[in-house]
Every structure is written in structure tokens, then in C-alpha cells.
mmCIF file of C-alpha atoms and ligand atoms in Angstrom:
data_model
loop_
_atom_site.group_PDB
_atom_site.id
_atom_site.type_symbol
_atom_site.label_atom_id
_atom_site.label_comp_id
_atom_site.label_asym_id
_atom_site.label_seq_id
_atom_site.Cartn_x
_atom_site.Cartn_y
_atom_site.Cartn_z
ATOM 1 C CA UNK A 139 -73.479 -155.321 -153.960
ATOM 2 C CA UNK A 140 -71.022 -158.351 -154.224
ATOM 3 C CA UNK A 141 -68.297 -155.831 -153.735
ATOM 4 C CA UNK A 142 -70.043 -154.525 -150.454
ATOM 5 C CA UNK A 143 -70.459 -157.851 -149.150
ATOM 6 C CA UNK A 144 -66.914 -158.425 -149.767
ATOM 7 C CA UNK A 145 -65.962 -155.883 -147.819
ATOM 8 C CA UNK A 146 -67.783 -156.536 -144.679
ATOM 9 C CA UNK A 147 -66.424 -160.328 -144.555
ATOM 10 C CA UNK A 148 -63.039 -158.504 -144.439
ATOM 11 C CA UNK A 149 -64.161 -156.378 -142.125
ATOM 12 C CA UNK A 150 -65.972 -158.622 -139.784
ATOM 13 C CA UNK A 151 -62.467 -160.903 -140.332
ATOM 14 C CA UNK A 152 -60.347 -158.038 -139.405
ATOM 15 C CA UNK A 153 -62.476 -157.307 -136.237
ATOM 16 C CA UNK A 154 -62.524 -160.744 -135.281
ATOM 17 C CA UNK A 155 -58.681 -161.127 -135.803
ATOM 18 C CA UNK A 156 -57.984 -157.915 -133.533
ATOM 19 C CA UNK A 157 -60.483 -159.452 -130.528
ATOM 20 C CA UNK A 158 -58.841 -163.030 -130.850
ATOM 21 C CA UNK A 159 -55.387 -160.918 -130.358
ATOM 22 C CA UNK A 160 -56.535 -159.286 -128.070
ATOM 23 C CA UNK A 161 -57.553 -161.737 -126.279
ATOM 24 C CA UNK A 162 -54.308 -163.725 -126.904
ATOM 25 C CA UNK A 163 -52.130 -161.207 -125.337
ATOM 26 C CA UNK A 164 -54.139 -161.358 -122.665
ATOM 27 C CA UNK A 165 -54.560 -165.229 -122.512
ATOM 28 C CA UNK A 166 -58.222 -165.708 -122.857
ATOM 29 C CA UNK A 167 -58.295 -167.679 -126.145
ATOM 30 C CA UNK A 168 -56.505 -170.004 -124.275
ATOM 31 C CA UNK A 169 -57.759 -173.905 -124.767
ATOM 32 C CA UNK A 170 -58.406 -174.519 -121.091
ATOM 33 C CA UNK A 171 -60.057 -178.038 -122.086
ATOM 34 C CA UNK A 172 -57.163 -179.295 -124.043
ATOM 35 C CA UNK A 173 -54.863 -178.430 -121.635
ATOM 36 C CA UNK A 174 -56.480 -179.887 -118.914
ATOM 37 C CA UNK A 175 -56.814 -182.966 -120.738
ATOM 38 C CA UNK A 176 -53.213 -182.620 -121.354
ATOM 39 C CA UNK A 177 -52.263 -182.566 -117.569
ATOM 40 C CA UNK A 178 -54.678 -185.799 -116.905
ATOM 41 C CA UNK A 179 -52.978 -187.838 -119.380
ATOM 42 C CA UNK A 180 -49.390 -186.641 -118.689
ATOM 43 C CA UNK A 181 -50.298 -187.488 -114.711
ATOM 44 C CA UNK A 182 -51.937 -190.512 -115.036
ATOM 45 C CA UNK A 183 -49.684 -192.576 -113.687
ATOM 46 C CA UNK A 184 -48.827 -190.806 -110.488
ATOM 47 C CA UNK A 185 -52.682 -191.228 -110.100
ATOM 48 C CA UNK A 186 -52.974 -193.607 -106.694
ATOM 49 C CA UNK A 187 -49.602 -192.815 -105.851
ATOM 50 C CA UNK A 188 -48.892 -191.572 -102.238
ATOM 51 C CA UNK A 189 -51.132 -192.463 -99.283
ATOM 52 C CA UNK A 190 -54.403 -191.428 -98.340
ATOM 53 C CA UNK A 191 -54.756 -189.695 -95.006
ATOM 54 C CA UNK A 192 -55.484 -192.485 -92.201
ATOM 55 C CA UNK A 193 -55.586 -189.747 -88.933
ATOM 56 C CA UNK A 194 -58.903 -189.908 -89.746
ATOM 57 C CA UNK A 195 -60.724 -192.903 -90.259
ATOM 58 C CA UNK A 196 -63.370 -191.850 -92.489
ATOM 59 C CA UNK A 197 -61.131 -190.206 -94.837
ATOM 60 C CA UNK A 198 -59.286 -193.904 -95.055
ATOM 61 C CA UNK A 199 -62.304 -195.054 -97.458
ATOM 62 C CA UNK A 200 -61.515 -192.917 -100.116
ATOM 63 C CA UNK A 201 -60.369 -194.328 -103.273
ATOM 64 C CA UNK A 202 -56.821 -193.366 -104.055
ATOM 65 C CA UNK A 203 -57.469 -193.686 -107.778
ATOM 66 C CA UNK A 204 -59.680 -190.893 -108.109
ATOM 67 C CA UNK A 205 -58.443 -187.536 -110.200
ATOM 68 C CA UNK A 206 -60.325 -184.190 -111.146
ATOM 69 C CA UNK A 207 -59.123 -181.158 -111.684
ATOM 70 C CA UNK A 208 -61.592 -177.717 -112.951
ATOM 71 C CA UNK A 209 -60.834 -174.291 -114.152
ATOM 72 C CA UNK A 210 -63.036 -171.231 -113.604
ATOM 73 C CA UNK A 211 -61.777 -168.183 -115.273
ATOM 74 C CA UNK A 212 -63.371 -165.074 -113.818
ATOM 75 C CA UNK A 213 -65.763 -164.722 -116.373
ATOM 76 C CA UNK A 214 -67.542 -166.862 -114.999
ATOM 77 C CA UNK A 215 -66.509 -170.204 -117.654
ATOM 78 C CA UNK A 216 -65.898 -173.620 -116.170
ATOM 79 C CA UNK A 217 -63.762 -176.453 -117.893
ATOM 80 C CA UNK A 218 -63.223 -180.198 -115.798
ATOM 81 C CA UNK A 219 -61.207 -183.605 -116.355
ATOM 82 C CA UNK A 220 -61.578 -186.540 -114.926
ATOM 83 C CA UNK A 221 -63.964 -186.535 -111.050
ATOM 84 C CA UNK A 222 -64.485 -182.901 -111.207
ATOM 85 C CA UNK A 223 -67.655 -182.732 -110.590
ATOM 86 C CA UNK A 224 -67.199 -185.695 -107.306
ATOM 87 C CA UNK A 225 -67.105 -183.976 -103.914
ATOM 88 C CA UNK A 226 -64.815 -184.643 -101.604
ATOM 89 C CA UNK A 227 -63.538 -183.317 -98.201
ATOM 90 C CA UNK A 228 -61.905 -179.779 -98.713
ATOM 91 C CA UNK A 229 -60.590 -180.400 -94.913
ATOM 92 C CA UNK A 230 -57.573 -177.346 -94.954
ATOM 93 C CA UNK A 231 -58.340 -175.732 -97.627
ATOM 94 C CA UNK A 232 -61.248 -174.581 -95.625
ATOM 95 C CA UNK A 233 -58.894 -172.586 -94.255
ATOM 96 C CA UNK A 234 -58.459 -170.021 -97.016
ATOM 97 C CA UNK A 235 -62.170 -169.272 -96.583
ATOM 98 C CA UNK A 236 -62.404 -168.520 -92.689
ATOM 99 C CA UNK A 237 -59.294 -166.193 -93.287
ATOM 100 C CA UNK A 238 -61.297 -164.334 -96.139
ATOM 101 C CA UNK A 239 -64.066 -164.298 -93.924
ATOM 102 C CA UNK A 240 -62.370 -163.293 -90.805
ATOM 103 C CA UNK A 241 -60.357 -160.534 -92.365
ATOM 104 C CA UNK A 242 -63.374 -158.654 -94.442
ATOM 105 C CA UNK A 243 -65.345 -158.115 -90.900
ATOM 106 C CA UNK A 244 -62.286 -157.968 -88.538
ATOM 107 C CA UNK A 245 -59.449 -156.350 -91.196
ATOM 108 C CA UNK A 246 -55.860 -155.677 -88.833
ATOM 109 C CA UNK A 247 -57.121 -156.870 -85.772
ATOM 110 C CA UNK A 248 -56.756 -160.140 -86.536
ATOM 111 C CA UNK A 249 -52.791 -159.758 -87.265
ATOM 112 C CA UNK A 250 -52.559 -159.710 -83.189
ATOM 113 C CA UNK A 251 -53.251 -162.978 -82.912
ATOM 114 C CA UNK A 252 -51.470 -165.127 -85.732
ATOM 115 C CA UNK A 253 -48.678 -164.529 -87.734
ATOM 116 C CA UNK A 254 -47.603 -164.571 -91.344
ATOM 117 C CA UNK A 255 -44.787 -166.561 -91.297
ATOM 118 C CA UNK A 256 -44.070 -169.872 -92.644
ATOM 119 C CA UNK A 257 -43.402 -171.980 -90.409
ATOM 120 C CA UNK A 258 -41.167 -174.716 -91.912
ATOM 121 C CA UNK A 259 -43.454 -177.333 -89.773
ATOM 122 C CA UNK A 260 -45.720 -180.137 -89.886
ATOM 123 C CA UNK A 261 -49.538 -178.794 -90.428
ATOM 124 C CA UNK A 262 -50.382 -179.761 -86.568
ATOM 125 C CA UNK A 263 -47.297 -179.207 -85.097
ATOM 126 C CA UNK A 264 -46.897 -178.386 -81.250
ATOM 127 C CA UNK A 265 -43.625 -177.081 -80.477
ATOM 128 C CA UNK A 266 -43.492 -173.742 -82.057
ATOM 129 C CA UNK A 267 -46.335 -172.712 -80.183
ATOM 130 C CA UNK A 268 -44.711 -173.017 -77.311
ATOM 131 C CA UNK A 269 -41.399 -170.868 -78.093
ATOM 132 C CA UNK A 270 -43.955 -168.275 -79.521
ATOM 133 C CA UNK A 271 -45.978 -168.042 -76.295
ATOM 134 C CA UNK A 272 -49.255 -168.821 -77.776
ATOM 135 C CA UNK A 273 -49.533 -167.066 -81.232
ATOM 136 C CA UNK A 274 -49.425 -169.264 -84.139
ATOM 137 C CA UNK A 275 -47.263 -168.726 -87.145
ATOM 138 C CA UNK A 276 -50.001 -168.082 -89.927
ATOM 139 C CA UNK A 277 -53.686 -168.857 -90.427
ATOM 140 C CA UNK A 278 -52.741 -172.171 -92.552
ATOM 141 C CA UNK A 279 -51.195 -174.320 -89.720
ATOM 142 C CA UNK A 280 -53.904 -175.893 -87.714
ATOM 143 C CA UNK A 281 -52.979 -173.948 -85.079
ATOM 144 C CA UNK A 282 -53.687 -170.697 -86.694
ATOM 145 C CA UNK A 283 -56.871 -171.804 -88.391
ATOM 146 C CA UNK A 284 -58.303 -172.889 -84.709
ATOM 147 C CA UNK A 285 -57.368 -168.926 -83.622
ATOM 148 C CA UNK A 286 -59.220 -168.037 -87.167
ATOM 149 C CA UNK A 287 -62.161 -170.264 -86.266
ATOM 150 C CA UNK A 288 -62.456 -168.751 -83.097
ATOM 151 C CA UNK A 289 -62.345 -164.980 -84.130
ATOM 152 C CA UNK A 290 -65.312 -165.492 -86.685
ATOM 153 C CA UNK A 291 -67.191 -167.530 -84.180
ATOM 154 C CA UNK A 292 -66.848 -164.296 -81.983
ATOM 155 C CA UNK A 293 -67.930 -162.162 -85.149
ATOM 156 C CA UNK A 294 -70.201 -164.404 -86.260
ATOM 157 C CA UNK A 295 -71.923 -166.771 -83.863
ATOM 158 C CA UNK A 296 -71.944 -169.745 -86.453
ATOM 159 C CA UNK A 297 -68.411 -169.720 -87.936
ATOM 160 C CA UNK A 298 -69.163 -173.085 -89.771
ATOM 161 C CA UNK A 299 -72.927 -171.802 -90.841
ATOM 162 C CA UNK A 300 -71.156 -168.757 -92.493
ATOM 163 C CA UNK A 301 -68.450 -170.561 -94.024
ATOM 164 C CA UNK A 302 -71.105 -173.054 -95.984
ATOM 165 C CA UNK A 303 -73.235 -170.572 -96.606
ATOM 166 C CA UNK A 304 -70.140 -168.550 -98.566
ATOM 167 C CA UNK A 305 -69.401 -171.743 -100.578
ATOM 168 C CA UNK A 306 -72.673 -172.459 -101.524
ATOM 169 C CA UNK A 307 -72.652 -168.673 -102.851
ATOM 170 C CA UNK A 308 -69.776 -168.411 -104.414
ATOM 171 C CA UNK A 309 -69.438 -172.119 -106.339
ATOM 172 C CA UNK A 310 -73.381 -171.645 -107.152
ATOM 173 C CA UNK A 311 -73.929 -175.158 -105.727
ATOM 174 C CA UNK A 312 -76.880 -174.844 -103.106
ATOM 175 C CA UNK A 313 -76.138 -178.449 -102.045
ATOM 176 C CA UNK A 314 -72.791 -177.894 -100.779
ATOM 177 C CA UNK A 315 -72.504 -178.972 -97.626
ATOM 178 C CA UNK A 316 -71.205 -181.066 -94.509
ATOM 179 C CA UNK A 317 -69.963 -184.909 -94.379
ATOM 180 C CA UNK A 318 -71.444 -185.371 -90.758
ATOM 181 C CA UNK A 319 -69.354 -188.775 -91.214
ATOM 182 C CA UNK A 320 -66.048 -186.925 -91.308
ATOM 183 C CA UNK A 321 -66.776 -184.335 -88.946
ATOM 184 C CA UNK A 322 -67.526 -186.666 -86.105
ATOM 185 C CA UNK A 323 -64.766 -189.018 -86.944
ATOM 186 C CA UNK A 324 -62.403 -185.733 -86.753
ATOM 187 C CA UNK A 325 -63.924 -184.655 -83.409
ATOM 188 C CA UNK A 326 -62.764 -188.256 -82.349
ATOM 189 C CA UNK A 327 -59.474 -188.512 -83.506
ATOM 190 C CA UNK A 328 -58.825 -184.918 -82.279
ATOM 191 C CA UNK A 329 -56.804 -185.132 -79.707
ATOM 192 C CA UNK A 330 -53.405 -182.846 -81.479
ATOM 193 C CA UNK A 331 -55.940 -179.886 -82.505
ATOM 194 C CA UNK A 332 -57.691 -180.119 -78.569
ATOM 195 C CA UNK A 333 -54.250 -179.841 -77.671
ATOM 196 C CA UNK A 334 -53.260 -176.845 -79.347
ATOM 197 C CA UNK A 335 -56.389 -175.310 -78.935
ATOM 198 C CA UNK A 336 -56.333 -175.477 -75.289
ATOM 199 C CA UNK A 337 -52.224 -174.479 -75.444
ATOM 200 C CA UNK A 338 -53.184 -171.421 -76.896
ATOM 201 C CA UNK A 339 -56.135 -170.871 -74.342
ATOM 202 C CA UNK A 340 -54.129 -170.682 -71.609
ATOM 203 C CA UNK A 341 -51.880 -167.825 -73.636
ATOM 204 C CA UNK A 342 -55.496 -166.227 -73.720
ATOM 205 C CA UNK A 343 -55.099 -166.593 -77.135
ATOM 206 C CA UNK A 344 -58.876 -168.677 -77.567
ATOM 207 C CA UNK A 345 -61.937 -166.388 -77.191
ATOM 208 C CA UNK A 346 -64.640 -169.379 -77.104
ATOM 209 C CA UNK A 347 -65.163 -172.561 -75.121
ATOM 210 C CA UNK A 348 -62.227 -174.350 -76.363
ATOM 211 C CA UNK A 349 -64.444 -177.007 -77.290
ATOM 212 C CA UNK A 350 -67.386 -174.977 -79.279
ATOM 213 C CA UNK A 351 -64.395 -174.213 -81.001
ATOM 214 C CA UNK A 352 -62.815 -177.247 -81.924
ATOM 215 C CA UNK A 353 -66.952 -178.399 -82.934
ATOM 216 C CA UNK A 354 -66.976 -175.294 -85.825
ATOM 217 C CA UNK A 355 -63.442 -176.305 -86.739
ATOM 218 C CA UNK A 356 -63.871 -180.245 -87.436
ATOM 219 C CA UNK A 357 -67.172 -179.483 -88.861
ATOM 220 C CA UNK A 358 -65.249 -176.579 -91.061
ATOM 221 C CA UNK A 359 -63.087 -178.987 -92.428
ATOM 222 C CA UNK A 360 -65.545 -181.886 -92.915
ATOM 223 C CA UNK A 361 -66.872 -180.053 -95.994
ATOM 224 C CA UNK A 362 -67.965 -181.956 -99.098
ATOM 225 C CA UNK A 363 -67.076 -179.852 -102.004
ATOM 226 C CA UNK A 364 -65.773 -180.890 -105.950
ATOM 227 C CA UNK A 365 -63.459 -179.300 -108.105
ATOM 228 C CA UNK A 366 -65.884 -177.130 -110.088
ATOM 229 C CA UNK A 367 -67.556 -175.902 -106.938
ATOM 230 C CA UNK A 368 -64.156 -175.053 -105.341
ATOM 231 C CA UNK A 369 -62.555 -173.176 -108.755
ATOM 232 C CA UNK A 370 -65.403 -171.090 -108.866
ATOM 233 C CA UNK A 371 -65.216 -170.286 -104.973
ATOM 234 C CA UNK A 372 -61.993 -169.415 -105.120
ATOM 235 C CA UNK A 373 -62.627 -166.820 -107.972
ATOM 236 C CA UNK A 374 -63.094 -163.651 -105.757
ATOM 237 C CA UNK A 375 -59.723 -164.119 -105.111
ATOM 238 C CA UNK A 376 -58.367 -163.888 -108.657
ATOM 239 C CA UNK A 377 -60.847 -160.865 -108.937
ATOM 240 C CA UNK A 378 -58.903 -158.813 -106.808
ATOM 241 C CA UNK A 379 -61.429 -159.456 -103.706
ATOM 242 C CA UNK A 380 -64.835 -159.218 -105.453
ATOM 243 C CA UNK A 381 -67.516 -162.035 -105.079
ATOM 244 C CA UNK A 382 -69.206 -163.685 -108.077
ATOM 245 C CA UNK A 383 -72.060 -161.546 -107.619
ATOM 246 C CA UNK A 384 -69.712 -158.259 -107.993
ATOM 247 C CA UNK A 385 -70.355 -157.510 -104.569
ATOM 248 C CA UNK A 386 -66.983 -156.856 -102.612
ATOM 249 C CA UNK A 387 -65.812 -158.950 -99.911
ATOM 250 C CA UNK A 388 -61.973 -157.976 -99.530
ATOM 251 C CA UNK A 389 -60.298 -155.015 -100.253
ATOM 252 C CA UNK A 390 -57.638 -155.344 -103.290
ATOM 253 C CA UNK A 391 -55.018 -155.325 -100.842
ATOM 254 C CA UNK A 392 -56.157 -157.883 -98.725
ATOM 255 C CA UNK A 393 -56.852 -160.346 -101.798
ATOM 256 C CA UNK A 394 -53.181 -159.888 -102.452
ATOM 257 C CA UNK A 395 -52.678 -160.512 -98.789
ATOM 258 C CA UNK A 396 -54.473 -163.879 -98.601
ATOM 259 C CA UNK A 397 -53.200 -164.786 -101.929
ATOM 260 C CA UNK A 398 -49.492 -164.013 -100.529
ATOM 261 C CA UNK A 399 -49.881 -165.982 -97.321
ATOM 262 C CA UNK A 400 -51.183 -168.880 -99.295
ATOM 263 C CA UNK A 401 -47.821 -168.613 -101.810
ATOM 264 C CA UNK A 402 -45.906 -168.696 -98.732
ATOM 265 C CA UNK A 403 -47.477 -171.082 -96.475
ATOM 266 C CA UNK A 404 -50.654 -172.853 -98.143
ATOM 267 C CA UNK A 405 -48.748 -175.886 -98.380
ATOM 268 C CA UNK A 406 -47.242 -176.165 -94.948
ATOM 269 C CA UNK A 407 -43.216 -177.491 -95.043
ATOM 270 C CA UNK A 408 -43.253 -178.112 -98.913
ATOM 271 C CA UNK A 409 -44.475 -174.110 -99.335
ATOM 272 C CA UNK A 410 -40.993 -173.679 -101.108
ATOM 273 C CA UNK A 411 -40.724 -176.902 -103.246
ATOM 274 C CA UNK A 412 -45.163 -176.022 -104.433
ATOM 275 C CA UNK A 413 -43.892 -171.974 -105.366
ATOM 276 C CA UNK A 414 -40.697 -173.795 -107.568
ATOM 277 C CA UNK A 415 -42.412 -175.707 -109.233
ATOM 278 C CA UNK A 416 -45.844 -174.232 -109.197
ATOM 279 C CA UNK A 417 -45.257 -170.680 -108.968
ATOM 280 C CA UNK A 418 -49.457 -170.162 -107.634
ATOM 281 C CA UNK A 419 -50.869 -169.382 -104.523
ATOM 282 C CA UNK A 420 -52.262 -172.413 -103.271
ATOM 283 C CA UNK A 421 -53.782 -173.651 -100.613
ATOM 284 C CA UNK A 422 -54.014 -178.048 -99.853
ATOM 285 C CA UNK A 423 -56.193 -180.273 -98.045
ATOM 286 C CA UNK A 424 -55.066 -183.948 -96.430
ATOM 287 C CA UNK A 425 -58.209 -184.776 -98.460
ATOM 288 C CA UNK A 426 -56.268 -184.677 -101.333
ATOM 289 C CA UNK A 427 -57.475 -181.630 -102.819
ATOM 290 C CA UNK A 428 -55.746 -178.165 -103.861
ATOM 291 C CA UNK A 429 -56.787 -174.794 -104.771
ATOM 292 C CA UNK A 430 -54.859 -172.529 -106.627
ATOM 293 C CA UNK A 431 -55.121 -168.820 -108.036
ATOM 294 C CA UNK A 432 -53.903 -167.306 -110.991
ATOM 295 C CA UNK A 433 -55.424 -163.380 -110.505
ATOM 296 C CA UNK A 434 -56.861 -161.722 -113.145
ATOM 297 C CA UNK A 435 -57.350 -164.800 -115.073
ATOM 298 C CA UNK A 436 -59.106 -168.128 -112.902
ATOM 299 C CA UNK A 437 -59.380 -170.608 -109.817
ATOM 300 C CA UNK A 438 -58.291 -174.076 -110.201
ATOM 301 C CA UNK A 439 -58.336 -177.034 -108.443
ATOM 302 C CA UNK A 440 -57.245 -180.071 -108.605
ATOM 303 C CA UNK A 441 -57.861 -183.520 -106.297
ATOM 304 C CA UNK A 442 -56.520 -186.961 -106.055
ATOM 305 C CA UNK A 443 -56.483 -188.366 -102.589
ATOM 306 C CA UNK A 444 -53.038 -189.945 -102.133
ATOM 307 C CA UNK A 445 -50.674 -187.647 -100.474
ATOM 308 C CA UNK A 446 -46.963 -187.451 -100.022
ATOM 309 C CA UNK A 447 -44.890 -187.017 -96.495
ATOM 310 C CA UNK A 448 -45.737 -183.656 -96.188
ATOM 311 C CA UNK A 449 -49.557 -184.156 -96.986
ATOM 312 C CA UNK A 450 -49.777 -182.411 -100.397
ATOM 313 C CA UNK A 451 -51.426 -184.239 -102.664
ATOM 314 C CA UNK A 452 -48.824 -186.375 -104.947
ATOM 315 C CA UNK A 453 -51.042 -186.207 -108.957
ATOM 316 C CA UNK A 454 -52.498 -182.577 -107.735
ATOM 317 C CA UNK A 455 -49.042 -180.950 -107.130
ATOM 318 C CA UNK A 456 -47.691 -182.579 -110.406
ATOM 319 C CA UNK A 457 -50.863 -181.348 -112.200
ATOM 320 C CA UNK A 458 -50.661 -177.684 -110.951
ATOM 321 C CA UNK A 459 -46.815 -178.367 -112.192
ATOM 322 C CA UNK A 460 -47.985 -179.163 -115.493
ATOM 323 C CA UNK A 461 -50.640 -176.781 -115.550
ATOM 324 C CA UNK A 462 -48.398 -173.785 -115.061
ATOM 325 C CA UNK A 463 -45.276 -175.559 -117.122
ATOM 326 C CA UNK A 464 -47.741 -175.585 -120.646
ATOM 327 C CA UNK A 465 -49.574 -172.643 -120.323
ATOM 328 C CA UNK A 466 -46.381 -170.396 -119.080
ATOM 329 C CA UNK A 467 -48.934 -169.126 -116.699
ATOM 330 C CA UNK A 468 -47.839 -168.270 -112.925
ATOM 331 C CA UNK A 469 -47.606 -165.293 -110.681
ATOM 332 C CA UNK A 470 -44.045 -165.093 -111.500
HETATM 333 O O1 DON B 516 -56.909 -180.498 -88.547
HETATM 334 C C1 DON B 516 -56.887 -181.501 -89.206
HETATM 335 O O2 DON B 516 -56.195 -182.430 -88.901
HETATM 336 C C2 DON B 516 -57.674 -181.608 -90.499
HETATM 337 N N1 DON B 516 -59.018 -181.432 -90.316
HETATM 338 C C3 DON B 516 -57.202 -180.660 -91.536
HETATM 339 C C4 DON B 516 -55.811 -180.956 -91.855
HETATM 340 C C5 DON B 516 -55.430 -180.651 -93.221
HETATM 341 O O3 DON B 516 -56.138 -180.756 -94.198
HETATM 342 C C6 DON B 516 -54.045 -180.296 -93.322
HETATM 343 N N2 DON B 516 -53.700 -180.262 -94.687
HETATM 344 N N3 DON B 516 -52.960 -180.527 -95.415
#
């Protein structure tokens, strides 16, 4: 009986050792917590550093001291330091979304007007447009996200409506939802995106009233969303395109497309320096807050409101930089 008993502890210890290898080659055993509380010490004191965005006044109260950063593996686990759980304004990283949500009713089309390119410029720069007659480089410049604003307003009627509505979904946070504060503070500091909205109307490149919209745009970006709710919405794209629900909302091959364009440009003019030392798609916000993807595996993000020249956050970057630096995990 003792014998038999014996046995079955071996066994059970055998089994267990062959899932936990498993599951090491494949990296789920990992310690997310104790590497994220790894990366918040070793950041710490880059934590303030930078500037906070001032273009718009209401994102000038934001305490530069703040840090959080969250992990949500596909599985559906969730691991935080620091302010994860604080929301804050996802501003560009909106953009990922509308692209996701453009491409899975309008697929190609879309590709006609806006490009895939980087484009080695500042976020809201003007002059390319111009040499380019119209068509922006990618969806990621603001440019580009205006012409993505505008298609899913065509598809859609409510491009900002469908947009919360997907967050809300996919982070699992019904209470996700606009800063009314920074949207109407955006709408009156506008004047670059009005600009190049109305530069690309007169290429015929704007379906909508240029200034319904510039409306679903500032209110797009004016989303209040934390670290946990953004890691988890950021999950179908680690799962190859599927939604948390297992319902599909890309096709594998355009997941790899979105997740490609945000390698390339996600982080505007400093989309080379993120990929070296980052090696993620990734996707920033002047907010202070980044997304990034590691398919198969999880979303992260990671915010701290002062940002450098380029408008990347200054302790997010480094995190992601740490992140990927202990855990050997990248897309390369
Ligand atoms: O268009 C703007 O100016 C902002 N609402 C979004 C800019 C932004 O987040 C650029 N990101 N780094």
C-alpha cells in the first residue's frame, strides 16, 4: 500500500516535472511578477524624467512621477507594478485600435488611402503630405490616423462609439471610457490636425465633414484607459487576431500586418532606436503610455507621463528595454 503510494508521488512528480518543462520551453512558468518588479526598481530613477506633453493643456496636470506597467498573457492572467491599475489618456495609441477596426470591416481597401511606410517624421508633421499629394505615410502619424478615423466613421457611423465599445470588451472594464476634459481641450488646441485634415480633403482624401472628423478623432484619443485594461486589449493581437471572447476579429495575416506596421512605425522618428532596443511591436501615446506585443505569449503596457524629444515615453521605453533584456523575450 505504502509502496503504491510511493509510486504515485513519483508519478504525479514526474508529470508535474514534464508540464513545468513544458511549459518552460515554451515560457509560461515564467515569473511575470518578479520581473516586473524587477523593471520598476531598475527604472526608478528615470521615473519623472522627460517632459509631460504641454500641446494640450489638460494633459499638462498630470503628474510626471507616476509609473505602471501590466502584463496579460493570452490566457487570460494579469500581473501589475506600480499605477497599473490608474487610467490615463491612451491619446495615439488609440490608433492601433481604429486600424484593427478599420481593417476587419474594410480589409485592402483601406491600403488606397495610407501607406505603410515609416516616415522618419514628427507624429503631426505637415510637409510630407504635401510631396505625397494627400496620402499619408502609415496609419500611426496623425495624419494617417485622421484618414483611419474617417474610413470607420464611413463604416461605422460612430467611429469613437465603436472604438470604446471594443475597449471596454476586450480589457473587461465596462467603465472605460472618455476624459471629456481632454477631448475638448484637444479640439481647442487643434489647429496642426484641422490642418492636415483639411490638406488631405482637398486631395479628396477625407470622406466626412472635415470637422465630424476631427470631433471622433480628439474624442478617440481622449480615452481614459490603465495599464491592465490596455494589456488585456491588446491581447487579440498576440492571439494571432482573435478577441478575448475567441471570436475573430482579424485574419492571422492581418494581426501580423498591424503588429508589423506598429514594429516599424508605432513610435514615429525613434521607430528604429524602440525595435534596437526593444525588439516589440509597439505602439506610444504623448500621454505617456505604450503598448507592446509579444504574440503567442502577452500584451504589455507600460506608462509614465514624461516624454523625450520624440514623444516616447522616457521610464516606459527603458522598461520595455528591460522587460525584453531579462526575459530574452522579443520578436527577434
Ligand atoms: O493628435 C494629437 O496631437 C494627439 N491627440 C495624439 C498624439 C499622440 O499621442 C502622438 N503620440 N505620440
Amino acid at each position: 500500500m505504502e509502496a503504491l503510494a510511493l509510486c504515485q508521488v513519483f508519478a504525479d512528480a514526474r508529470a508535474i516535472a514534464a508540464i513545468s518543462c513544458a511549459a518552460e520551453m515554451d515560457g509560461r512558468a515564467m515569473d511575470y511578477q518578479g520581473i516586473l518588479d524587477e523593471v520598476m526598481a531598475a527604472v526608478w530613477p528615470l521615473i519623472g524624467q522627460g517632459r509631460v506633453a504641454n500641446y494640450i493643456p489638460a494633459l499638462a496636470a498630470v503628474d510626471p512621477n507616476r509609473f505602471g506597467m501590466a502584463l496579460a498573457t493570452v490566457d487570460g492572467d494579469l500581473f501589475g507594478v506600480g499605477d497599473w491599475r490608474v487610467p490615463f489618456s491612451i491619446q495615439s495609441i488609440s490608433k492601433v485600435f481604429t486600424l484593427a477596426l478599420t481593417l476587419a470591416r474594410d480589409g485592402d481597401d483601406v491600403w488606397r488611402r495610407v501607406g505603410k511606410e515609416p516616415s522618419g517624421n514628427p507624429f503631426n508633421s505637415l510637409v510630407q503630405l504635401e510631396y505625397e499629394q494627400g496620402i499619408p505615410r502609415n496609419p500611426f502619424i496623425n495624419a494617417g490616423a485622421l484618414v483611419i478615423t474617417d474610413r470607420l466613421l464611413q463604416l461605422t457611423g460612430d467611429a469613437r462609439g465603436v472604438l470604446r465599445d471594443f475597449l471596454r470588451a476586450e480589457s473587461g472594464n465596462p467603465a472605460l471610457d472618455f476624459d471629456p476634459v481632454v477631448a475638448v481641450s484637444e479640439a481647442e488646441h487643434g489647429h496642426r490636425n484641422a490642418a492636415l485634415a483639411h490638406f488631405m480633403a482637398s486631395y479628396g482624401n477625407i470622406e466626412n465633414p472635415v470637422a465630424e472628423v476631427l470631433e471622433h478623432y480628439f474624442w478617440q484619443c481622449s480615452l481614459a484607459a490603465s495599464c491592465a485594461d490596455l494589456a488585456r486589449a491588446c491581447g487579440f493581437l498576440a492571439r494571432h487576431g482573435q478577441r478575448a471572447d475567441g471570436e475573430r476579429l482579424l485574419t492571422r495575416s492581418q494581426a501580423k500586418q498591424v503588429n508589423a506596421i506598429m514594429l516599424t512605425c508605432g513610435t514615429y522618428d525613434a521607430a528604429g532606436e524602440f525595435a534596437y532596443r526593444v525588439g516589440l511591436p509597439g505602439k506610444s501615446g504623448v500621454g505617456g503610455g505604450i503598448i507592446a506585443v509579444i504574440p503567442n505569449r502577452c500584451g504589455l503596457c507600460v506608462w509614465s507621463p514624461g516624454l523625450d524629444a520624440r514623444g516616447n515615453s522616457v521610464a516606459g521605453v527603458e522598461a520595455l528595454d528591460r522587460f525584453t533584456t531579462l526575459t530574452g523575450l522579443s520578436v527577434f
